[in-house]
Amino acid sequence: MLVIRVCEWCYKHGAGKKWYLNSRNYIQETAEEVGAHEYIFELWKNFEKVYLQKIYGISARGPGYKFSYPLVGKFIKRYINSWFTKEKPLKGRNPRRAEGHPGQVVPLEDGKKILELAEPILKVNCACRHMTRGIKDACCLAFGALAEMVPKLPRYIPESGVEPLHIDEAQDFIEEMNHSGRVNTVWFGPVPYIAALCSCEYPECAATRIRMDYGLNALLKGEYVAKVDFSKCDGCQTCVSRCQFGALTFADSTNRPFIDVWKCYGCGLCATSCPQGAIQMVDRTSYPTLVEEW
Amino acid sequence: MKTDIIVDYEKCGDPRDCKKCMQICPSALFMMYSPDYESNDPDEWRVDVAFLDLCTRCLDCVKVCPNQAIRIK
Ligand code: SF4
Ligand code: SF4
Ligand code: SF4
Ligand code: SF4
Ligand code: SF4
């Protein structure tokens, strides 16, 4: 059984902080060490193909074995999971298998901190929504090496063009996304270089789908879990519609929301919607039983 | 119950001009793809259901298709 501990990522790539708050993971030097430009170009160029053929098993020449649960047996699952977390070699991991390209859910506040470290920041079209719904939605924020490769990947260029965003514009943008119910996720490309901050939704998001429905760890749970302060909560139910992970329900008997911390991904959408400020995001690692729940 | 959904690519034509099935499916099970994603060749673009085991057989896609290109088994 493959146990993935994000603590391990923070330990290895966080320099004493959370992995995505280590400025070293955003700089050009790191990009060059891991060959991020070539890697990212190949992965983004073939993004749909990577998902469809390598992960879902559809062939571009017609339907192949297709993705069905019995086929994703333990072995295949473990095999595919090992691609996302692959850390070696530093340079030369296979972008056509998304090797070293996992992501993690982040709450709004951490998303904003990420945007202070990334440079340049470019808004690009979401590949998942195009592949599942045929719509072009400029909601992914591409950083550094990925941003530099975007002009060579025309289908990602939004109608608004390739003008980089200022930090505050980018922060306002993810706040808007949060209000409209999008979950922020941060992406290695490849580990430990950080390539993007996305605004995802289940079921369109490819990574959320394979995580939620097939247990594939392309996307990991966040560093936090939500906790309700029952004394501040007035039972208004605003938070109820915010959870995409099936972790939050409203309990009629207590007139308070119930959060199943085992299911909570730490996206913070419930917390940012609460008019009373009754939901806090608590460090996952402060619960001894949750430290291995990623 | 095992479901198979077959899209007749001859009848469908260029899914980029239509997208009705992908947009109506309540569970977002369709995928639109091409061997070359920057390609503009209509023959290269296809839609298909990727997650057959999640299909509820609601038939929304079959009903919405203007070209009767979708068959469900
Ligand atoms: S990860 Fe999220 S925002 Fe990024 S391409 Fe997929 S759905 Fe879009
Ligand atoms: S309970 Fe709140 S923080 Fe946890 S996954 Fe649901 S919306 Fe996100
Ligand atoms: S939004 Fe806040 S006050 Fe309203 S039910 Fe949820 S936790 Fe309670
Ligand atoms: S039958 Fe319904 S659930 Fe199945 S693919 Fe068609 S629209 Fe989606
Ligand atoms: S609804 Fe029918 S014609 Fe339209 S894209 Fe789907 S299969 Fe093709």
Short mmCIF file of C-alpha atoms and ligand atoms in Angstrom, two decimals:
data_model
loop_
_atom_site.label_atom_id
_atom_site.label_comp_id
_atom_site.label_asym_id
_atom_site.label_seq_id
_atom_site.Cartn_x
_atom_site.Cartn_y
_atom_site.Cartn_z
CA MET A 1 0.00 0.00 0.00
CA LEU A 2 1.38 3.32 -1.04
CA VAL A 3 1.09 5.88 1.69
CA ILE A 4 1.51 9.43 0.59
CA ARG A 5 2.25 11.92 3.26
CA VAL A 6 2.16 15.52 2.33
CA CYS A 7 4.16 16.03 5.51
CA GLU A 8 6.82 14.25 3.56
CA TRP A 9 6.60 16.80 0.74
CA CYS A 10 6.84 19.60 3.26
CA TYR A 11 9.75 17.86 4.92
CA LYS A 12 11.59 17.39 1.63
CA HIS A 13 10.50 20.47 -0.29
CA GLY A 14 9.22 22.93 2.27
CA ALA A 15 12.42 24.19 3.94
CA GLY A 16 10.59 24.27 7.26
CA LYS A 17 7.34 25.55 5.76
CA LYS A 18 4.54 24.02 3.76
CA TRP A 19 5.93 22.83 0.44
CA TYR A 20 3.97 25.37 -1.54
CA LEU A 21 5.15 28.26 0.61
CA ASN A 22 8.83 27.62 -0.05
CA SER A 23 9.94 30.33 -2.49
CA ARG A 24 12.64 28.06 -3.88
CA ASN A 25 10.00 25.91 -5.56
CA TYR A 26 9.03 28.84 -7.80
CA ILE A 27 12.37 30.12 -9.06
CA GLN A 28 13.95 29.76 -12.49
CA GLU A 29 16.86 27.78 -11.07
CA THR A 30 14.51 25.07 -9.78
CA ALA A 31 12.65 25.12 -13.10
CA GLU A 32 15.93 24.43 -14.87
CA GLU A 33 17.02 21.74 -12.42
CA VAL A 34 13.91 19.70 -13.14
CA GLY A 35 13.67 20.59 -16.83
CA ALA A 36 10.30 22.22 -16.20
CA HIS A 37 10.04 24.01 -19.56
CA GLU A 38 10.26 20.89 -21.72
CA TYR A 39 8.27 18.82 -19.23
CA ILE A 40 5.46 21.32 -18.97
CA PHE A 41 5.31 21.93 -22.70
CA GLU A 42 4.90 18.20 -23.36
CA LEU A 43 2.38 17.68 -20.58
CA TRP A 44 0.20 20.66 -21.43
CA LYS A 45 0.44 19.94 -25.15
CA ASN A 46 -0.83 16.41 -24.52
CA PHE A 47 -2.91 17.12 -21.42
CA GLU A 48 -6.12 15.50 -22.63
CA LYS A 49 -4.22 12.60 -24.16
CA VAL A 50 -2.41 11.94 -20.91
CA TYR A 51 -5.72 11.69 -19.10
CA LEU A 52 -7.66 9.91 -21.81
CA GLN A 53 -5.13 7.39 -22.99
CA LYS A 54 -2.71 6.88 -20.17
CA ILE A 55 -5.05 7.23 -17.25
CA TYR A 56 -8.60 6.57 -18.50
CA GLY A 57 -7.54 4.15 -21.23
CA ILE A 58 -9.41 5.66 -24.17
CA SER A 59 -7.53 5.47 -27.42
CA ALA A 60 -7.69 8.39 -29.84
CA ARG A 61 -8.35 5.88 -32.61
CA GLY A 62 -11.59 4.87 -30.94
CA PRO A 63 -12.66 3.71 -27.53
CA GLY A 64 -10.09 1.44 -25.97
CA TYR A 65 -10.67 -0.45 -22.75
CA LYS A 66 -12.36 2.60 -21.22
CA PHE A 67 -12.32 3.47 -17.62
CA SER A 68 -14.36 1.17 -15.48
CA TYR A 69 -13.94 0.33 -11.88
CA PRO A 70 -13.17 -3.39 -12.07
CA LEU A 71 -10.26 -2.65 -14.38
CA VAL A 72 -8.75 -0.22 -11.98
CA GLY A 73 -7.70 -3.04 -9.78
CA LYS A 74 -5.25 -2.59 -6.96
CA PHE A 75 -2.27 -3.10 -9.21
CA ILE A 76 -3.23 -0.56 -11.85
CA LYS A 77 -4.19 1.87 -9.14
CA ARG A 78 -0.86 1.57 -7.40
CA TYR A 79 0.96 1.75 -10.72
CA ILE A 80 -0.83 4.93 -11.85
CA ASN A 81 -0.49 6.49 -8.41
CA SER A 82 3.25 5.97 -8.52
CA TRP A 83 3.45 8.20 -11.62
CA PHE A 84 2.01 11.27 -9.91
CA THR A 85 4.39 11.16 -6.99
CA LYS A 86 7.53 10.17 -8.89
CA GLU A 87 10.45 12.29 -7.71
CA LYS A 88 13.29 10.83 -9.73
CA PRO A 89 15.11 11.48 -11.94
CA LEU A 90 15.04 15.19 -11.23
CA LYS A 91 15.21 15.85 -14.95
CA GLY A 92 13.63 13.48 -17.43
CA ARG A 93 10.42 12.29 -15.78
CA ASN A 94 7.77 11.31 -18.29
CA PRO A 95 5.27 14.13 -18.89
CA ARG A 96 3.05 11.77 -20.88
CA ARG A 97 2.29 9.95 -17.66
CA ALA A 98 2.07 13.10 -15.54
CA GLU A 99 5.04 11.81 -13.57
CA GLY A 100 5.73 14.16 -10.69
CA HIS A 101 2.60 16.24 -11.35
CA PRO A 102 0.37 15.88 -8.30
CA GLY A 103 -1.68 18.68 -6.84
CA GLN A 104 -3.11 19.62 -3.48
CA VAL A 105 -6.18 21.50 -2.31
CA VAL A 106 -5.43 24.89 -0.73
CA PRO A 107 -7.70 27.31 1.11
CA LEU A 108 -8.02 30.90 -0.12
CA GLU A 109 -5.52 32.38 2.33
CA ASP A 110 -2.77 29.98 1.28
CA GLY A 111 -3.69 30.51 -2.37
CA LYS A 112 -3.05 34.22 -1.87
CA LYS A 113 0.34 33.52 -0.30
CA ILE A 114 1.24 31.31 -3.26
CA LEU A 115 0.50 34.19 -5.61
CA GLU A 116 3.01 36.33 -3.73
CA LEU A 117 5.72 33.82 -4.60
CA ALA A 118 4.88 33.06 -8.23
CA GLU A 119 6.15 35.15 -11.15
CA PRO A 120 4.88 35.79 -13.78
CA ILE A 121 1.20 34.85 -13.31
CA LEU A 122 -0.85 34.18 -16.41
CA LYS A 123 -4.53 33.36 -16.73
CA VAL A 124 -5.06 30.37 -19.02
CA ASN A 125 -7.97 28.27 -20.29
CA CYS A 126 -8.89 25.27 -18.19
CA ALA A 127 -8.11 22.03 -20.03
CA CYS A 128 -10.44 19.90 -17.93
CA ARG A 129 -13.54 21.94 -18.65
CA HIS A 130 -12.75 22.02 -22.33
CA MET A 131 -12.35 18.27 -22.42
CA THR A 132 -15.51 17.49 -20.41
CA ARG A 133 -17.90 20.32 -21.33
CA GLY A 134 -16.38 21.91 -24.42
CA ILE A 135 -16.16 25.31 -22.76
CA LYS A 136 -13.25 27.70 -22.59
CA ASP A 137 -12.94 29.04 -19.08
CA ALA A 138 -9.89 31.11 -18.25
CA CYS A 139 -9.60 30.13 -14.61
CA CYS A 140 -6.19 28.47 -14.22
CA LEU A 141 -3.27 30.60 -13.13
CA ALA A 142 -0.02 29.48 -14.77
CA PHE A 143 3.33 30.39 -13.24
CA GLY A 144 6.94 30.81 -14.36
CA ALA A 145 8.02 28.09 -16.79
CA LEU A 146 4.43 27.20 -17.69
CA ALA A 147 3.56 30.85 -18.28
CA GLU A 148 6.60 31.09 -20.56
CA MET A 149 5.43 28.10 -22.61
CA VAL A 150 1.82 29.27 -23.02
CA PRO A 151 2.44 31.31 -26.20
CA LYS A 152 3.44 28.01 -27.84
CA LEU A 153 0.21 26.35 -26.66
CA PRO A 154 -2.47 28.42 -28.42
CA ARG A 155 -5.52 26.56 -27.08
CA TYR A 156 -4.74 27.69 -23.55
CA ILE A 157 -4.54 31.37 -24.46
CA PRO A 158 -7.70 33.09 -23.26
CA GLU A 159 -9.59 35.75 -25.20
CA SER A 160 -8.16 38.34 -22.84
CA GLY A 161 -4.64 37.55 -24.11
CA VAL A 162 -1.38 36.71 -22.38
CA GLU A 163 -0.88 39.81 -20.28
CA PRO A 164 0.56 38.77 -16.88
CA LEU A 165 -1.58 39.60 -13.83
CA HIS A 166 -0.41 41.78 -10.94
CA ILE A 167 -0.33 40.01 -7.60
CA ASP A 168 -3.37 41.86 -6.29
CA GLU A 169 -5.34 41.21 -9.48
CA ALA A 170 -4.54 37.52 -9.21
CA GLN A 171 -5.51 37.49 -5.52
CA ASP A 172 -8.81 39.23 -6.27
CA PHE A 173 -9.41 36.72 -9.02
CA ILE A 174 -9.05 33.66 -6.78
CA GLU A 175 -11.22 35.34 -4.17
CA GLU A 176 -13.91 35.74 -6.83
CA MET A 177 -13.44 32.10 -7.79
CA ASN A 178 -13.77 31.07 -4.15
CA HIS A 179 -17.02 33.01 -3.83
CA SER A 180 -18.42 31.29 -6.88
CA GLY A 181 -17.63 27.92 -5.38
CA ARG A 182 -14.31 26.97 -7.00
CA VAL A 183 -11.77 24.94 -5.10
CA ASN A 184 -8.19 26.16 -5.34
CA THR A 185 -5.55 23.55 -6.05
CA VAL A 186 -1.78 23.98 -6.40
CA TRP A 187 0.26 21.87 -8.84
CA PHE A 188 3.79 20.58 -9.03
CA GLY A 189 5.18 20.52 -12.55
CA PRO A 190 7.28 18.42 -11.89
CA VAL A 191 8.09 17.99 -8.18
CA PRO A 192 9.41 20.19 -6.56
CA TYR A 193 8.79 22.95 -9.11
CA ILE A 194 5.39 24.65 -8.76
CA ALA A 195 3.60 25.40 -12.01
CA ALA A 196 0.00 26.44 -11.42
CA LEU A 197 -2.87 27.39 -9.14
CA CYS A 198 -6.20 26.13 -10.41
CA SER A 199 -9.85 26.87 -9.61
CA CYS A 200 -11.53 23.51 -9.90
CA GLU A 201 -14.95 21.98 -9.55
CA TYR A 202 -16.13 18.43 -9.28
CA PRO A 203 -17.05 16.70 -11.58
CA GLU A 204 -15.42 18.58 -14.45
CA CYS A 205 -11.95 18.62 -12.94
CA ALA A 206 -10.07 15.57 -14.17
CA ALA A 207 -7.98 15.22 -11.03
CA THR A 208 -10.89 15.63 -8.61
CA ARG A 209 -12.89 13.11 -10.59
CA ILE A 210 -10.25 10.38 -10.53
CA ARG A 211 -9.59 11.05 -6.87
CA MET A 212 -13.21 11.07 -5.73
CA ASP A 213 -14.55 8.30 -7.95
CA TYR A 214 -11.55 6.04 -8.45
CA GLY A 215 -9.23 6.74 -5.55
CA LEU A 216 -6.34 7.85 -7.75
CA ASN A 217 -4.10 10.30 -5.97
CA ALA A 218 -3.54 12.95 -8.62
CA LEU A 219 -5.02 15.40 -6.11
CA LEU A 220 -4.36 15.30 -2.40
CA LYS A 221 -6.33 16.68 0.51
CA GLY A 222 -5.24 20.03 1.88
CA GLU A 223 -3.17 20.90 4.91
CA TYR A 224 -6.27 21.84 6.92
CA VAL A 225 -9.64 20.57 7.99
CA ALA A 226 -12.68 22.66 8.84
CA LYS A 227 -14.01 22.98 12.38
CA VAL A 228 -17.25 24.63 13.44
CA ASP A 229 -17.49 26.76 16.55
CA PHE A 230 -20.98 25.84 17.70
CA SER A 231 -21.24 28.90 19.94
CA LYS A 232 -20.70 31.29 17.02
CA CYS A 233 -22.87 29.40 14.54
CA ASP A 234 -26.49 30.56 14.29
CA GLY A 235 -27.68 27.72 12.08
CA CYS A 236 -28.22 29.83 8.95
CA GLN A 237 -27.19 26.96 6.63
CA THR A 238 -25.24 29.16 4.20
CA CYS A 239 -22.29 26.77 4.31
CA VAL A 240 -24.35 23.72 3.38
CA SER A 241 -24.20 24.13 -0.39
CA ARG A 242 -20.46 24.83 -0.44
CA CYS A 243 -18.90 21.42 0.04
CA GLN A 244 -18.00 19.44 -3.10
CA PHE A 245 -16.47 16.60 -1.17
CA GLY A 246 -19.50 15.34 0.69
CA ALA A 247 -17.93 16.29 4.01
CA LEU A 248 -20.53 18.75 5.25
CA THR A 249 -24.17 18.14 6.07
CA PHE A 250 -26.61 20.08 8.18
CA ALA A 251 -27.88 18.33 11.28
CA ASP A 252 -31.44 19.21 12.07
CA SER A 253 -31.27 17.95 15.65
CA THR A 254 -28.45 20.29 16.68
CA ASN A 255 -29.29 23.02 14.15
CA ARG A 256 -25.58 23.08 13.30
CA PRO A 257 -23.51 21.79 10.38
CA PHE A 258 -21.76 18.48 10.79
CA ILE A 259 -18.30 18.21 9.22
CA ASP A 260 -16.89 14.76 8.65
CA VAL A 261 -13.19 15.52 9.05
CA TRP A 262 -12.23 12.21 7.43
CA LYS A 263 -13.86 13.41 4.23
CA CYS A 264 -12.89 17.07 4.50
CA TYR A 265 -10.41 18.24 1.84
CA GLY A 266 -9.62 21.48 3.61
CA CYS A 267 -10.73 23.72 0.74
CA GLY A 268 -12.21 26.26 3.14
CA LEU A 269 -15.21 27.04 0.94
CA CYS A 270 -17.57 26.51 3.86
CA ALA A 271 -15.48 28.83 6.05
CA THR A 272 -15.36 31.69 3.52
CA SER A 273 -19.13 31.58 3.10
CA CYS A 274 -20.02 31.75 6.79
CA PRO A 275 -21.47 35.14 7.76
CA GLN A 276 -20.65 34.50 11.44
CA GLY A 277 -17.05 33.46 10.92
CA ALA A 278 -17.95 30.29 12.79
CA ILE A 279 -15.82 27.90 10.72
CA GLN A 280 -12.08 27.76 11.32
CA MET A 281 -9.50 25.97 9.23
CA VAL A 282 -7.39 23.88 11.58
CA ASP A 283 -4.06 22.22 10.75
CA ARG A 284 -4.68 18.64 9.67
CA THR A 285 -1.58 17.55 11.52
CA SER A 286 -3.05 18.80 14.80
CA TYR A 287 -5.24 15.69 14.70
CA PRO A 288 -3.03 12.67 15.36
CA THR A 289 -5.50 10.46 13.51
CA LEU A 290 -5.55 12.60 10.38
CA VAL A 291 -1.82 12.99 9.73
CA GLU A 292 -1.87 10.21 7.21
CA GLU A 293 -5.19 11.18 5.64
CA TRP A 294 -4.18 12.93 2.45
CA MET B 1 -25.65 -3.66 -15.05
CA LYS B 2 -22.93 -3.07 -17.59
CA THR B 3 -23.43 -0.08 -19.83
CA ASP B 4 -21.85 0.69 -23.14
CA ILE B 5 -22.37 3.91 -25.00
CA ILE B 6 -21.49 4.00 -28.64
CA VAL B 7 -21.10 7.22 -30.57
CA ASP B 8 -21.39 6.95 -34.33
CA TYR B 9 -18.66 9.35 -35.42
CA GLU B 10 -20.01 9.48 -39.00
CA LYS B 11 -23.32 10.85 -37.74
CA CYS B 12 -21.82 13.08 -35.10
CA GLY B 13 -19.52 15.04 -37.40
CA ASP B 14 -17.53 17.72 -35.61
CA PRO B 15 -18.48 17.63 -31.90
CA ARG B 16 -16.88 21.05 -31.38
CA ASP B 17 -19.82 22.60 -33.23
CA CYS B 18 -22.40 20.82 -31.09
CA LYS B 19 -21.22 19.66 -27.63
CA LYS B 20 -24.83 19.02 -26.60
CA CYS B 21 -24.20 15.58 -25.13
CA MET B 22 -21.21 16.72 -23.08
CA GLN B 23 -23.09 19.69 -21.74
CA ILE B 24 -26.28 17.85 -20.83
CA CYS B 25 -24.80 14.80 -19.09
CA PRO B 26 -25.64 15.33 -15.40
CA SER B 27 -22.49 13.49 -14.37
CA ALA B 28 -20.07 15.06 -16.90
CA LEU B 29 -19.04 11.69 -18.29
CA PHE B 30 -18.22 12.73 -21.85
CA MET B 31 -14.78 13.63 -23.13
CA MET B 32 -13.97 15.45 -26.32
CA TYR B 33 -10.66 14.56 -27.86
CA SER B 34 -8.47 14.53 -30.93
CA PRO B 35 -5.08 12.96 -31.71
CA ASP B 36 -3.80 16.51 -32.10
CA TYR B 37 -5.44 19.04 -29.81
CA GLU B 38 -4.35 22.05 -31.82
CA SER B 39 -5.90 20.43 -34.89
CA ASN B 40 -8.71 22.10 -36.78
CA ASP B 41 -9.55 19.03 -38.82
CA PRO B 42 -13.21 18.18 -38.00
CA ASP B 43 -12.58 14.48 -38.76
CA GLU B 44 -10.12 14.24 -35.92
CA TRP B 45 -12.46 15.39 -33.16
CA ARG B 46 -14.58 12.91 -31.26
CA VAL B 47 -16.74 12.59 -28.19
CA ASP B 48 -16.94 9.50 -26.08
CA VAL B 49 -18.06 8.48 -22.61
CA ALA B 50 -15.02 7.96 -20.43
CA PHE B 51 -16.57 6.77 -17.18
CA LEU B 52 -19.07 4.14 -18.22
CA ASP B 53 -19.43 2.74 -14.73
CA LEU B 54 -20.77 6.10 -13.52
CA CYS B 55 -23.46 6.30 -16.22
CA THR B 56 -26.98 6.19 -14.79
CA ARG B 57 -28.56 5.45 -18.19
CA CYS B 58 -30.71 8.54 -17.83
CA LEU B 59 -30.65 8.77 -21.65
CA ASP B 60 -30.37 12.57 -21.64
CA CYS B 61 -27.48 12.37 -24.09
CA VAL B 62 -29.35 10.05 -26.45
CA LYS B 63 -32.37 12.37 -26.45
CA VAL B 64 -30.43 15.59 -26.92
CA CYS B 65 -28.31 14.44 -29.85
CA PRO B 66 -29.60 16.19 -32.98
CA ASN B 67 -28.07 13.52 -35.22
CA GLN B 68 -29.14 10.36 -33.38
CA ALA B 69 -25.47 9.50 -33.10
CA ILE B 70 -25.57 8.01 -29.60
CA ARG B 71 -26.58 4.45 -28.91
CA ILE B 72 -26.73 2.87 -25.48
CA LYS B 73 -26.28 -0.83 -24.78
S1 SF4 C 1 -7.06 21.16 -12.51
FE1 SF4 C 1 -8.91 22.41 -12.22
S2 SF4 C 1 -8.62 24.46 -13.11
FE2 SF4 C 1 -6.86 23.09 -13.67
S3 SF4 C 1 -7.34 22.43 -15.67
FE3 SF4 C 1 -8.26 20.91 -14.29
S4 SF4 C 1 -10.33 21.65 -13.63
FE4 SF4 C 1 -9.25 23.26 -14.74
S1 SF4 C 2 -16.07 20.71 4.93
FE1 SF4 C 2 -15.55 22.77 4.23
S2 SF4 C 2 -13.32 22.78 4.10
FE2 SF4 C 2 -13.97 20.64 4.26
S3 SF4 C 2 -14.08 19.97 2.12
FE3 SF4 C 2 -16.15 20.64 2.71
S4 SF4 C 2 -16.26 22.81 2.11
FE4 SF4 C 2 -14.09 22.22 2.08
S1 SF4 C 3 -22.73 29.40 7.56
FE1 SF4 C 3 -21.80 29.63 9.58
S2 SF4 C 3 -23.46 30.33 10.90
FE2 SF4 C 3 -24.41 29.51 9.05
S3 SF4 C 3 -24.82 27.34 9.54
FE3 SF4 C 3 -22.82 27.39 8.55
S4 SF4 C 3 -21.38 27.56 10.26
FE4 SF4 C 3 -23.38 28.10 11.09
S1 SF4 C 4 -27.14 8.20 -20.23
FE1 SF4 C 4 -27.16 9.98 -18.87
S2 SF4 C 4 -25.50 9.60 -17.40
FE2 SF4 C 4 -25.20 8.20 -19.13
S3 SF4 C 4 -23.79 9.30 -20.46
FE3 SF4 C 4 -25.85 9.76 -21.19
S4 SF4 C 4 -26.41 11.66 -20.17
FE4 SF4 C 4 -24.63 10.82 -19.08
S1 SF4 C 5 -24.91 15.50 -29.20
FE1 SF4 C 5 -24.61 14.06 -30.89
S2 SF4 C 5 -23.94 15.33 -32.61
FE2 SF4 C 5 -23.71 16.56 -30.76
S3 SF4 C 5 -21.60 16.22 -30.16
FE3 SF4 C 5 -22.82 14.73 -29.04
S4 SF4 C 5 -22.78 12.92 -30.33
FE4 SF4 C 5 -22.10 14.61 -31.61
#
